[in-house]
XYZ file of C-alpha atoms in Angstrom:
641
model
C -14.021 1.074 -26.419
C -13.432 4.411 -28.558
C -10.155 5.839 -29.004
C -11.619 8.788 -26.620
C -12.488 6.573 -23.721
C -9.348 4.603 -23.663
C -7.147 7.846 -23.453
C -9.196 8.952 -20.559
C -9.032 5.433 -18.738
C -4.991 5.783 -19.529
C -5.403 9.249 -17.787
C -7.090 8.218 -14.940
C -5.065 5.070 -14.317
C -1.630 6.969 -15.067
C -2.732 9.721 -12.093
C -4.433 6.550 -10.037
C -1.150 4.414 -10.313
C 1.196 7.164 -9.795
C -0.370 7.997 -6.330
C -0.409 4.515 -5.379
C 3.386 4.050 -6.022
C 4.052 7.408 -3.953
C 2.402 6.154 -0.922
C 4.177 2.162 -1.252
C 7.169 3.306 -2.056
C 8.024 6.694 -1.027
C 5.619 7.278 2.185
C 5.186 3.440 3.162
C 1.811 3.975 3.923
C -0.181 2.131 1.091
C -3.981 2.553 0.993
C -4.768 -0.554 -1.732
C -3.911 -4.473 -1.405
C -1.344 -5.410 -3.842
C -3.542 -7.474 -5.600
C -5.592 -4.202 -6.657
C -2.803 -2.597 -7.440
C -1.703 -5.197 -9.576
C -5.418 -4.752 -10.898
C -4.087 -1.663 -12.143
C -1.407 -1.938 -13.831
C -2.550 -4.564 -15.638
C -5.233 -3.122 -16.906
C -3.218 -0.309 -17.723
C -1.013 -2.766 -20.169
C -4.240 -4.340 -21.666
C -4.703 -1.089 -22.786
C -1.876 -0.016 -23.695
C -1.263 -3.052 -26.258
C -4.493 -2.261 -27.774
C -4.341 1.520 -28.070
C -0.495 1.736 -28.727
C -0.569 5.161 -30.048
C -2.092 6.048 -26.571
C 0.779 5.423 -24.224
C 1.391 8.438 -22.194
C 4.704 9.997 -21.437
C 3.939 9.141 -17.728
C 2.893 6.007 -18.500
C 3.322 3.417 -15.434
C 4.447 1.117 -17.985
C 7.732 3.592 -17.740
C 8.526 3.719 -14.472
C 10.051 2.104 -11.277
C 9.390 2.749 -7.947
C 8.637 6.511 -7.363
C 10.811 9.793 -7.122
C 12.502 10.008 -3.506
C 10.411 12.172 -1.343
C 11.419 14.743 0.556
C 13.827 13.156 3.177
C 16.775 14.160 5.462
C 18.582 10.986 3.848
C 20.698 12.227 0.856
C 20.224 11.397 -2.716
C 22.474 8.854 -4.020
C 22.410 8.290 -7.980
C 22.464 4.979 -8.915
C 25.560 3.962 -11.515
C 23.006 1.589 -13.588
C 19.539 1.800 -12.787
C 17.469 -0.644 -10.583
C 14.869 -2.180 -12.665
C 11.650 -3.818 -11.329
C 10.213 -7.062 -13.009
C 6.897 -7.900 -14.927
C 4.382 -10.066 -13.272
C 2.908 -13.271 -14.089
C -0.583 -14.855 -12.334
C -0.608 -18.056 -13.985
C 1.470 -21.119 -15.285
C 0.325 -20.026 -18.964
C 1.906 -16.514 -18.673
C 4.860 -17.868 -17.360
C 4.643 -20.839 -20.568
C 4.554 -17.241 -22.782
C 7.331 -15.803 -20.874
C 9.833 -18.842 -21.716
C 8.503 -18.670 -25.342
C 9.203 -15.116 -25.583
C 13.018 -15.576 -24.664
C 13.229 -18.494 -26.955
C 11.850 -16.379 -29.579
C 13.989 -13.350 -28.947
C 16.947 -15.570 -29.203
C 16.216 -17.598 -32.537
C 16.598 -20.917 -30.337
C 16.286 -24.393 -31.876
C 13.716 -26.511 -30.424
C 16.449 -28.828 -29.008
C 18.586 -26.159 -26.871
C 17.152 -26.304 -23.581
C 16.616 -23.232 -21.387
C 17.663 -22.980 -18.107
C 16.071 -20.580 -15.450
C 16.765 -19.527 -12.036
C 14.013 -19.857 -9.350
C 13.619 -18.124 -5.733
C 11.596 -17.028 -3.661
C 10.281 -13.020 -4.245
C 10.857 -11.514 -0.667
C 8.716 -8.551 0.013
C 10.471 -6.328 1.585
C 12.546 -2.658 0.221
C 15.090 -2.684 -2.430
C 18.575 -1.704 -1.514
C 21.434 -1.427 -3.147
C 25.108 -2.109 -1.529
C 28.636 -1.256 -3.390
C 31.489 -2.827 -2.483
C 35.335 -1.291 -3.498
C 37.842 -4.347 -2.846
C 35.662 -5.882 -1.059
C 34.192 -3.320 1.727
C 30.913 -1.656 2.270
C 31.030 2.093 0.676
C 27.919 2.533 0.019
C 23.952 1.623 0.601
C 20.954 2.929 -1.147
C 17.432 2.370 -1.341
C 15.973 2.079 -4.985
C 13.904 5.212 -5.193
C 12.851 5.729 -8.558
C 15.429 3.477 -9.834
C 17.556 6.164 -10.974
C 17.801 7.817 -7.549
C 17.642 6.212 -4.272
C 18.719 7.189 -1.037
C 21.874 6.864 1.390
C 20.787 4.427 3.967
C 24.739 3.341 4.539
C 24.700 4.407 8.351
C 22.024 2.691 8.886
C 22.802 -0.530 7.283
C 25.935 -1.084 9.355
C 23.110 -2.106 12.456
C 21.774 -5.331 9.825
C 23.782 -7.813 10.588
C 23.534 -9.863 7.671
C 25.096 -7.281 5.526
C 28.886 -7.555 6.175
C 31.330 -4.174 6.206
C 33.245 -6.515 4.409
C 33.170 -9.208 2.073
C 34.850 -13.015 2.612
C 37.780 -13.136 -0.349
C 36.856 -16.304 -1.772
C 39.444 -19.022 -2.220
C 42.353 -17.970 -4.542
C 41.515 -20.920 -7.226
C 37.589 -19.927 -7.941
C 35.089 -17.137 -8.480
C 36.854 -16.483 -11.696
C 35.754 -13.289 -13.432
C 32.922 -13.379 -16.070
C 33.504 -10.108 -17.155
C 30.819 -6.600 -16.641
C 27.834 -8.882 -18.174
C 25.218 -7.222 -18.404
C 25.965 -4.699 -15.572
C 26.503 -1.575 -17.387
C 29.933 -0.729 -16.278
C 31.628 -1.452 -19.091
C 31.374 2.326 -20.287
C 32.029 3.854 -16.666
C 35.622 4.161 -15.075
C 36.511 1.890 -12.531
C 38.972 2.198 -9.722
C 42.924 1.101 -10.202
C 42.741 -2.063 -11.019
C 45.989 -2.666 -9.646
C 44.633 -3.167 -6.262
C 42.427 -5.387 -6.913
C 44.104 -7.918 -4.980
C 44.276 -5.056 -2.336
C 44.554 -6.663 1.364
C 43.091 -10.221 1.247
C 40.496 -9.293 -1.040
C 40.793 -11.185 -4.509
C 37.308 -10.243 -6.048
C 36.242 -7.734 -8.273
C 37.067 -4.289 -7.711
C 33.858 -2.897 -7.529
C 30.456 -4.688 -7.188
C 27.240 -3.699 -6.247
C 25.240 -6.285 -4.239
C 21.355 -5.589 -4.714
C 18.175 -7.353 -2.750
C 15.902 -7.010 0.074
C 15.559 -5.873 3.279
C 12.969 -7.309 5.346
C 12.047 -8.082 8.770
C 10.914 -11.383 9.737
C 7.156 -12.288 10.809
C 8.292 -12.860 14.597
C 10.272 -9.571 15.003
C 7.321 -8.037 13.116
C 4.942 -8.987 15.593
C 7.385 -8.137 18.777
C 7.939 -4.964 17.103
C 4.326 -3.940 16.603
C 4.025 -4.861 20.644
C 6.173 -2.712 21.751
C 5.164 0.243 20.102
C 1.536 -0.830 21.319
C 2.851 -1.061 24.600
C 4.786 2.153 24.040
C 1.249 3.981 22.753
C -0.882 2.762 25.893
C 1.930 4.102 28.175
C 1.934 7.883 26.303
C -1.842 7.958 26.354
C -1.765 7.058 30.569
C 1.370 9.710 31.024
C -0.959 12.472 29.428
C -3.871 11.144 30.988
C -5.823 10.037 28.256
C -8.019 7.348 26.902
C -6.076 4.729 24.655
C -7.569 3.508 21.746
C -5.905 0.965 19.797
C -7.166 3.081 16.588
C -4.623 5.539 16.389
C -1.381 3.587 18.018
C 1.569 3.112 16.167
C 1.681 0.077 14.553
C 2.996 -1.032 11.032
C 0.568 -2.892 8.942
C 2.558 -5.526 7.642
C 6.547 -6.776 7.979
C 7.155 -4.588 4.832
C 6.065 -1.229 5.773
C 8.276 -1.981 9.059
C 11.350 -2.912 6.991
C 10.949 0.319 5.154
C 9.741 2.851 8.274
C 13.328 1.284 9.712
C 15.449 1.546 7.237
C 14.822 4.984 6.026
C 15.508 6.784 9.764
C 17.632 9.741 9.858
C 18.753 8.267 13.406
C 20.296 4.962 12.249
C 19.829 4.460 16.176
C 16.538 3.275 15.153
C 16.920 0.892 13.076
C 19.666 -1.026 15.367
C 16.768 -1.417 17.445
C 14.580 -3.238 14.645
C 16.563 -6.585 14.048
C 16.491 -6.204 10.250
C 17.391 -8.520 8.065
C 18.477 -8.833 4.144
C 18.918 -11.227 1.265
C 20.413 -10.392 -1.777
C 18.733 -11.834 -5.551
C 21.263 -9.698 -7.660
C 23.616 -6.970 -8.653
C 23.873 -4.187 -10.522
C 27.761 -1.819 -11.356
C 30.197 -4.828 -11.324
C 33.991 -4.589 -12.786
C 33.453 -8.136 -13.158
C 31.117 -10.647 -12.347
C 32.109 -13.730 -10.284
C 30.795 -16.442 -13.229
C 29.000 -17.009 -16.417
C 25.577 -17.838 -15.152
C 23.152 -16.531 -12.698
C 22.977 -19.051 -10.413
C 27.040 -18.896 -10.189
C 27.596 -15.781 -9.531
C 24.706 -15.827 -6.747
C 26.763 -18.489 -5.002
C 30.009 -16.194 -5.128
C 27.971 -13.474 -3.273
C 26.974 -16.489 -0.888
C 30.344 -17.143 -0.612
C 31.517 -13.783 0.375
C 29.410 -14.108 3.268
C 26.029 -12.411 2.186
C 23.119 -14.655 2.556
C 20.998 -15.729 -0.910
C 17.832 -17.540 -0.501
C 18.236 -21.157 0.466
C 15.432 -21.843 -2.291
C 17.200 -20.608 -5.205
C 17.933 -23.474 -7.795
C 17.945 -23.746 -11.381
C 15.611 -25.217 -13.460
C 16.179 -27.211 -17.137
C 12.202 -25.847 -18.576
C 8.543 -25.111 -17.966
C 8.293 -28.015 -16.014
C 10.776 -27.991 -13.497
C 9.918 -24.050 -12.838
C 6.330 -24.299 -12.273
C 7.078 -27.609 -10.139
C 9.654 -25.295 -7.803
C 6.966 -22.690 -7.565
C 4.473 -25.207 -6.272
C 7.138 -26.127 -3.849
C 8.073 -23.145 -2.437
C 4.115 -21.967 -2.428
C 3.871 -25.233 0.052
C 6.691 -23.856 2.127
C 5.141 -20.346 2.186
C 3.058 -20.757 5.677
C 6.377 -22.168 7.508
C 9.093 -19.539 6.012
C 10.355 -16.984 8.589
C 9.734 -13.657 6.317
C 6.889 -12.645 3.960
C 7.168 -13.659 0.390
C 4.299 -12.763 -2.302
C 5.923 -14.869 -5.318
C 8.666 -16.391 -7.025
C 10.982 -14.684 -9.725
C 12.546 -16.282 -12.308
C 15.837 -15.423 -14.297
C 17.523 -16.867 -17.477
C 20.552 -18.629 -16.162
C 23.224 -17.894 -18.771
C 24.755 -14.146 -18.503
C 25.244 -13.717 -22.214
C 21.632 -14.432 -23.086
C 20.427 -11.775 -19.959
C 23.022 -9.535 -21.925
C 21.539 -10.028 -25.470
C 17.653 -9.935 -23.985
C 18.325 -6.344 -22.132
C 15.471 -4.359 -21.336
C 12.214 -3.116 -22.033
C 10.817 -0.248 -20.702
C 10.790 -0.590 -17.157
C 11.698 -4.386 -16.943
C 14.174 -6.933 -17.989
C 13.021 -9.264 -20.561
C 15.325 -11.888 -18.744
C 12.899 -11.736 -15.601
C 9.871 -12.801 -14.215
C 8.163 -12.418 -11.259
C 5.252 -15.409 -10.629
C 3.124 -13.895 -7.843
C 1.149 -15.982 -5.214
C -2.825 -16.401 -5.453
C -3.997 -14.825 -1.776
C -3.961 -18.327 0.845
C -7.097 -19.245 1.818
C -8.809 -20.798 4.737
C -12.674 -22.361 5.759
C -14.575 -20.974 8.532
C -17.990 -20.266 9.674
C -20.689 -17.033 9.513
C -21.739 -16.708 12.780
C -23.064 -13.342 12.693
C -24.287 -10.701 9.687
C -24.327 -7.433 11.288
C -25.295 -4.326 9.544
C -23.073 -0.904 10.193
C -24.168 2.434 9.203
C -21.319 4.786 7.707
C -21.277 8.276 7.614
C -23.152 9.177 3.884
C -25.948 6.348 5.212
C -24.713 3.072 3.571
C -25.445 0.066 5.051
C -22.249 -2.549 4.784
C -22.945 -5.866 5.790
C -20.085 -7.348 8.171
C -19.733 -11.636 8.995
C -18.711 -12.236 11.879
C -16.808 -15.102 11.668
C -15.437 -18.321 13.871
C -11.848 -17.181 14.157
C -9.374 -18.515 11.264
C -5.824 -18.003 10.477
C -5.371 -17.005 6.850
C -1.621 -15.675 5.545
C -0.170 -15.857 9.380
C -3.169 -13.495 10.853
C -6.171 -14.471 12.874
C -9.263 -13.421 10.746
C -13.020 -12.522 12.979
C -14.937 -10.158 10.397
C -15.094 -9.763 6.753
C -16.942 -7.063 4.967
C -19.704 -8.893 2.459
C -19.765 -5.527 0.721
C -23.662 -4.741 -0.360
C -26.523 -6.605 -0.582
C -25.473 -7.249 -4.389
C -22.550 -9.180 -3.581
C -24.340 -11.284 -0.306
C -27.038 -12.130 -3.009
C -24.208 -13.497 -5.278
C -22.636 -15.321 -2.440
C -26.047 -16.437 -1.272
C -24.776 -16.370 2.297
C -26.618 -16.420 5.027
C -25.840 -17.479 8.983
C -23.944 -20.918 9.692
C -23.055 -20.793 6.219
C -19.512 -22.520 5.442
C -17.339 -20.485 3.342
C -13.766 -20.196 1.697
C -12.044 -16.869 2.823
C -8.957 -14.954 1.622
C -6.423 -11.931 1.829
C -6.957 -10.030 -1.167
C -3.487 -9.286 -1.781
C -2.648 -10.503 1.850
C -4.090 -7.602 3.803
C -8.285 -7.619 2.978
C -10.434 -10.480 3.993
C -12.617 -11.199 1.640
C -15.253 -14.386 0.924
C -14.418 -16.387 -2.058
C -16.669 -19.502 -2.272
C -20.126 -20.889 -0.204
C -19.484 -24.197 0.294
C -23.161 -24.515 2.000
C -25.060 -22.411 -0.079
C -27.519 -25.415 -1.634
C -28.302 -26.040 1.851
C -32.605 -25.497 2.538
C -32.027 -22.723 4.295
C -34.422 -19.454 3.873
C -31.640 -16.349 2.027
C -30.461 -13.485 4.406
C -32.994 -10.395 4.668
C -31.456 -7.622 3.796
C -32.891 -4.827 5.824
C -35.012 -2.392 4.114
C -34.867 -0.152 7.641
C -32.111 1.460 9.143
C -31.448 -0.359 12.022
C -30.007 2.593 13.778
C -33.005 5.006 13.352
C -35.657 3.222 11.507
C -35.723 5.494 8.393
C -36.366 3.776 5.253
C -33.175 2.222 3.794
C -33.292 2.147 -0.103
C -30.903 1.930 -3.416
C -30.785 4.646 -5.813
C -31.527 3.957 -9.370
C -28.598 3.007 -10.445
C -26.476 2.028 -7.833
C -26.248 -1.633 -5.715
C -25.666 -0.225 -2.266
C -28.595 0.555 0.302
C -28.632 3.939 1.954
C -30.444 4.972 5.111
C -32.638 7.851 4.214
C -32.620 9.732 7.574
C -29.949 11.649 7.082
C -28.348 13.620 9.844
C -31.335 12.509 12.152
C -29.987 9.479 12.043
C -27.530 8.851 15.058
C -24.811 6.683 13.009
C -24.361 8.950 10.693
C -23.862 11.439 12.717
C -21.255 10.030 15.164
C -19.391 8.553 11.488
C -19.133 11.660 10.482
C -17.964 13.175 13.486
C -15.336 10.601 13.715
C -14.624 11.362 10.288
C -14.053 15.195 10.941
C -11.724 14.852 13.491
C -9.623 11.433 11.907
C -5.948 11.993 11.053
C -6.480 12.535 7.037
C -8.903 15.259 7.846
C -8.466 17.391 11.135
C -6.669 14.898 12.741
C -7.447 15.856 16.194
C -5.861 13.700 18.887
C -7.694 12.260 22.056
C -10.547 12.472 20.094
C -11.204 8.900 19.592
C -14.265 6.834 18.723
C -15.392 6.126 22.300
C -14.846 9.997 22.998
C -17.161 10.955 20.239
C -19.719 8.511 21.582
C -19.593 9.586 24.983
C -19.654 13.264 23.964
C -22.890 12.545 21.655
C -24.489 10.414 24.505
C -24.267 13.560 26.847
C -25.486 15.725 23.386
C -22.165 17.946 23.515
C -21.406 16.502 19.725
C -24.237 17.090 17.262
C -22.227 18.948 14.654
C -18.857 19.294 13.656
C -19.133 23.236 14.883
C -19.570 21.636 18.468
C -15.767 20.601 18.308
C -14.353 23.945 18.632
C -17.024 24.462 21.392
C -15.593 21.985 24.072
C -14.047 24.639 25.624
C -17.482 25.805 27.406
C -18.186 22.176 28.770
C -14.815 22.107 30.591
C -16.173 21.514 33.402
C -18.922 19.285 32.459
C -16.368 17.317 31.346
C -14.579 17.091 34.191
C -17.193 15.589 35.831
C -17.037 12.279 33.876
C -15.379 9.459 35.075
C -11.645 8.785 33.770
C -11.127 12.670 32.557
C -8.825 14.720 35.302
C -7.719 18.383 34.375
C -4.323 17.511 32.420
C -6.290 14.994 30.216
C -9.310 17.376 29.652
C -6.422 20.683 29.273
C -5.153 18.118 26.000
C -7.940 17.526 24.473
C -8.743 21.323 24.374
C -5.653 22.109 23.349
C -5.642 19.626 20.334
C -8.544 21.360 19.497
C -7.713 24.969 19.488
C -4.556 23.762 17.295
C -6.876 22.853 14.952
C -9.003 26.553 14.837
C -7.054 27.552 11.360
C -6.902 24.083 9.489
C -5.813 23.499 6.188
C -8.782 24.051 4.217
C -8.962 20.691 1.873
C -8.624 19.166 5.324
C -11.630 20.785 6.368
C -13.627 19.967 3.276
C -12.795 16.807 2.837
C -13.489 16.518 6.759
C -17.653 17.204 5.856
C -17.834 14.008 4.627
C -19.640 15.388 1.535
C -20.494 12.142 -0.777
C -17.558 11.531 -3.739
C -15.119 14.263 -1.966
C -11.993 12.344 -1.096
C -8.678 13.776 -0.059
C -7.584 14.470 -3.585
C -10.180 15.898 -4.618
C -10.807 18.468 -1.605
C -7.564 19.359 -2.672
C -7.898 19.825 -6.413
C -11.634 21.920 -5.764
C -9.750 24.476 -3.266
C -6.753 24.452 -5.696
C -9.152 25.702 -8.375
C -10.955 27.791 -6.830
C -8.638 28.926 -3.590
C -11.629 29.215 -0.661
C -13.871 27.576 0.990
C -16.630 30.152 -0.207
C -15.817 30.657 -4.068
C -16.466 26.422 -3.950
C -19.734 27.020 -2.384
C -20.563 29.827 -4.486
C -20.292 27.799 -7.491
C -21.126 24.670 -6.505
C -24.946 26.548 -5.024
C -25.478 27.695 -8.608
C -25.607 24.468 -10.186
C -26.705 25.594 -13.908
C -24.655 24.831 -16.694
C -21.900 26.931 -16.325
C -20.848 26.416 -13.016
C -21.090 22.685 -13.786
C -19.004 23.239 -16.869
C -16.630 25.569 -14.383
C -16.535 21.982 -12.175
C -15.797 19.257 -14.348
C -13.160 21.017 -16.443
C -10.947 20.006 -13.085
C -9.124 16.825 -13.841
C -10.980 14.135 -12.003
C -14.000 15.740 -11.193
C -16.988 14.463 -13.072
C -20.638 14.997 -12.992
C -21.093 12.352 -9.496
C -18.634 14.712 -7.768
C -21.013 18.093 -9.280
C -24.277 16.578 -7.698
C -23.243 15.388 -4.607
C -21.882 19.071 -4.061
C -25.074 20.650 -5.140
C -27.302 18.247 -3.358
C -25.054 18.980 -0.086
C -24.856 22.556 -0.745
C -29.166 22.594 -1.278
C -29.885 20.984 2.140
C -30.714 23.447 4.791
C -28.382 21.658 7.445
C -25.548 21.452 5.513
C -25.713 24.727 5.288
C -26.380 25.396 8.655
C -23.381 23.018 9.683
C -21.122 24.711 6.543
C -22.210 28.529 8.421
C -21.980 27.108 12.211
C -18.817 25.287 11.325
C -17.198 28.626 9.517
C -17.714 30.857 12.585
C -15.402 28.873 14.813
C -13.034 28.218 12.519
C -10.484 30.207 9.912
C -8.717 27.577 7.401
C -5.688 30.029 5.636
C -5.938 31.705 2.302
């Protein structure tokens, strides 16, 4: 790799990353697995070691968490910053990791290194300061310099107390501000320190996770369900389980909770929280790690009932494997287990690098896995004409969620697989959330390969792969019928138009009856009002909605709208860096028709657009129905300047 092409990987992965981390940890609405996010940043760091001179002043490798978004919580500065941790995928990075501390601290061969070991909950950061022993303060991590005031709302979790168990006059002894940072910041009077009953330190900032446990997860995402079906029957409309409220994993709900304006809320969500650390201390309850985690366990705020040290290599990959065996049976969501170096002195000479502590490590979990059966290999159509090959699958719990279908990708990757029907296989949760096949255990079975069709089996056009590329494209185009009802759904789904009641069987119904061909025919329901009515399940207040979501959408945001086309390579970013260019609908067509050199030039000058993103807006642009759909479409509609 040049010099060149590794500054415009860094580029793209520093812009890639950065979105990623707003949507985990500011929005909670990730679109990636953790595993390929993980992908990403390590990469990133592979990089980064080999192009040194390369590393950005946004580098990931330099930050934690993501800036606060905009919030009605207030801001809340942290006193010394919340760090995150490096990662580690295998027993030899965590062999380096131990080496690396030995090294940084000149240690004979003899002296023995003690870690800490626990289980890595995934759930949100927070942050809780004590003064003389009560609850002041609580704050999210943020960006690790800023976080947000979530104290209202953590008074409802009732594992964090308002205030902390003194511990018995004749222990928790003070280690002094190891490592903590305060030693340079003013701390209050220490005369009453021994204020009330209290008899710990003056200030001390409890940090872990909040998380909600797999059973109140699932209770909680069945009463929002429930809540969902009973709003769609009040307005008298179709529910469809595709656009309820739900949370997609016990994380997301943690977060959603915690960050509520109304800390009503979140006394409604049975949250829960265990604390790994802390961060502004006056003094610190012990010399070691694992010490001063049992003082916090003896004030009354629950640790993890894995933690334990461990004397070497040994002992901490043998506690991992032990706690990976537990993983299935433990009430929460864990993806790993971090390690710490015991003694407080050595954390303090280690420090920090960057983003991390050199002191920590977290060891994250390979995705579980499970054996099942391909019953089924159906073929669905999407909206630009590829054709994605789905197993169907004999049911199978993998990670704590019943698994039926899992996407085998192209015909590429069924080739590699060699899977066909009946075929035994080894499936897992990329990163806990996407099914995907790992292993054939059949596949030298005499049985004849899977077909892969070479006809659309929704309209019979030729299906073929571009030069080029691995995946299989129907060639009909808009005359085929699943393209045209994906796209449709596409128009009208939340991160384009996003307009509500209609829903996937709408769309179908409306195609059937040949009200739908063309996203212009939206903004046209008004004129089959009463056609409509004459449909089972749709009464006037349910068809009055629908045609009111509609005209609500008449002057849409206009990257909405483009990316909304479904035009091949035009995501939501990159609707909205073309119209931020070139500020209208039009001006984008009128360079994008031209397609000579200039105008490509013009194009690709746009961060992130490159020449795919040029031809699959000229090739749109060139076909008489797009334009006729692009003209249609612009007559009913007005998107703002």
């Amino acid at each position: 790799m040049t010099e060149a092409e590794a500054a415009n990987e860094l580029m793209r992965l520093a812009k890639a990353i950065a979105r990623h981390d707003r949507l985990y940890h500011a929005e909670d609405t990730p679109e990636i697995a953790d595993a390929d996010y993980d992908a990403l940043v390590r990469r990133n760091a592979e990089l980064e070691t080999e192009f040194p001179q390369l590393v950005r002043a946004d580098s990931p490798s330099r930050k934690v968490g993501h800036a606060v978004a905009a919030s009605p919580l207030a801001k809340v500065p942290h006193e010394v910053r919340m760090a995150s941790l490096d990662n580690a995928f295998s027993g030899e990075e965590v062999a380096e990791f131990v080496a690396r501390v030995r090294r940084f601290l000149n240690l004979a061969d003899e002296t023995e290194v003690v870690m800490t070991a626990e289980d890595k909950i995934d759930g949100l950061s927070c942050s809780l300061r004590y003064e003389y022993g009560r609850l002041v303060r609580a704050a999210t991590r943020g960006d690790g310099q800023v976080g947000e005031d979530v104290t209202a709302n953590v008074a409802h979790i009732a594992d964090i107390p308002q205030q902390l168990s003194p511990l018995p006059l004749a222990g928790g002894a003070g280690g002094g501000p190891v490592g903590s940072g305060a030693e340079d910041k003013p701390s209050p009077d220490p005369s009453r320190k021994r204020e009330g009953e209290w008899n710990g330190p003056a200030v001390f900032e409890i940090r872990g996770e909040v998380y909600m446990s797999k059973l109140d997860f699932t209770e909680l995402n069945g009463r929002l369900l429930a809540i969902s079906r009973a709003l769609a029957q009040s307005k008298g409309e179709e529910f469809e389980l595709s656009k309820a409220r739900q949370f997609a994993n016990p994380r997301n709900a943690a977060a959603g909770s915690l960050r509520q304006k109304n800390a009503e809320i979140t006394a409604g969500r049975n949250l829960r929280f265990l604390a790994h650390g802390w961060g502004a201390a006056s003094d610190v309850p012990g010399t070691t790690q694992f010490d001063a985690m049992q003082a916090i366990a003896g004030w009354g705020v629950p640790v993890s009932p894995l933690l334990t040290r461990c004397a070497g290599l040994d002992a901490m990959l043998s506690h991992y494997r032990h706690i990976r065996e537990r993983r299935p049976d433990l009430p929460y969501d864990i993806d790993g287990v971090v390690y710490k170096v015991d003694r407080l002195d050595w954390q303090q000479r280690l420090g920090f690098v960057a983003k991390a502590p050199r002191w920590g490590l977290a060891h994250k979990f390979a995705a579980e896995q499970a054996e099942t059966t391909i019953e089924a290999i159906d073929i669905q159509v999407g909206r630009t004409g590829k054709l994605t090959p789905v197993g169907r699958l004999k049911p199978v719990l993998v990670g704590g969620v019943t698994v039926t279908n899992v996407t085998l990708h192209n015909r590429d990757e069924i080739g590699r697989l060699g899977v066909r029907v009946g075929d035994r296989i080894i499936l897992q949760r990329a990163g806990d959330v996407i099914p995907q096949v790992v292993d054939n255990l059949t596949r030298e079975e005499a049985r004849a390969p899977y077909a892969f069709p070479d006809h659309c089996p929704e309209c019979g056009s030729e299906a073929v792969a571009e030069e080029g590329e691995v995946d299989v494209r129907c060639t009909g185009g808009l005359i085929c019928p699943a393209q045209r009802t994906e796209r449709l759904r596409h128009f009208v789904s939340r991160g384009a138009l996003d307009i509500e009641g209609l829903g996937e069987k709408t769309i179908a119904e409306f195609f059937g009856e040949g009200w739908l061909e063309s996203p212009a025919d939206v903004f046209r329901l008004r004129q089959r009002r009463c056609e409509i009515l004459t449909r089972e399940g749709w009464k006037d207040k349910s068809v009055d909605n629908l045609l009111a979501a509609v005209e609500n959408k008449r002057s849409p945001d206009a990257a909405r709208l483009l990316f909304g086309l479904g035009i091949r390579h035009v995501g939501a970013v990159t609707a909205r860096d073309l119209l931020r260019r070139f500020g209208t609908l039009p001006k984008l067509r009128e360079v994008a028709e031209l397609a000579d050199e200039e105008s490509k030039a013009e194009l690709t000058a746009i961060d992130g657009i490159g020449p795919a993103v040029v031809e699959a807006l000229g090739d749109f642009f060139h076909e008489p129905h797009n334009r006729e759909v692009w003209d249609d479409l612009l007559t009913d509609v007005t998107p703002p300047p």
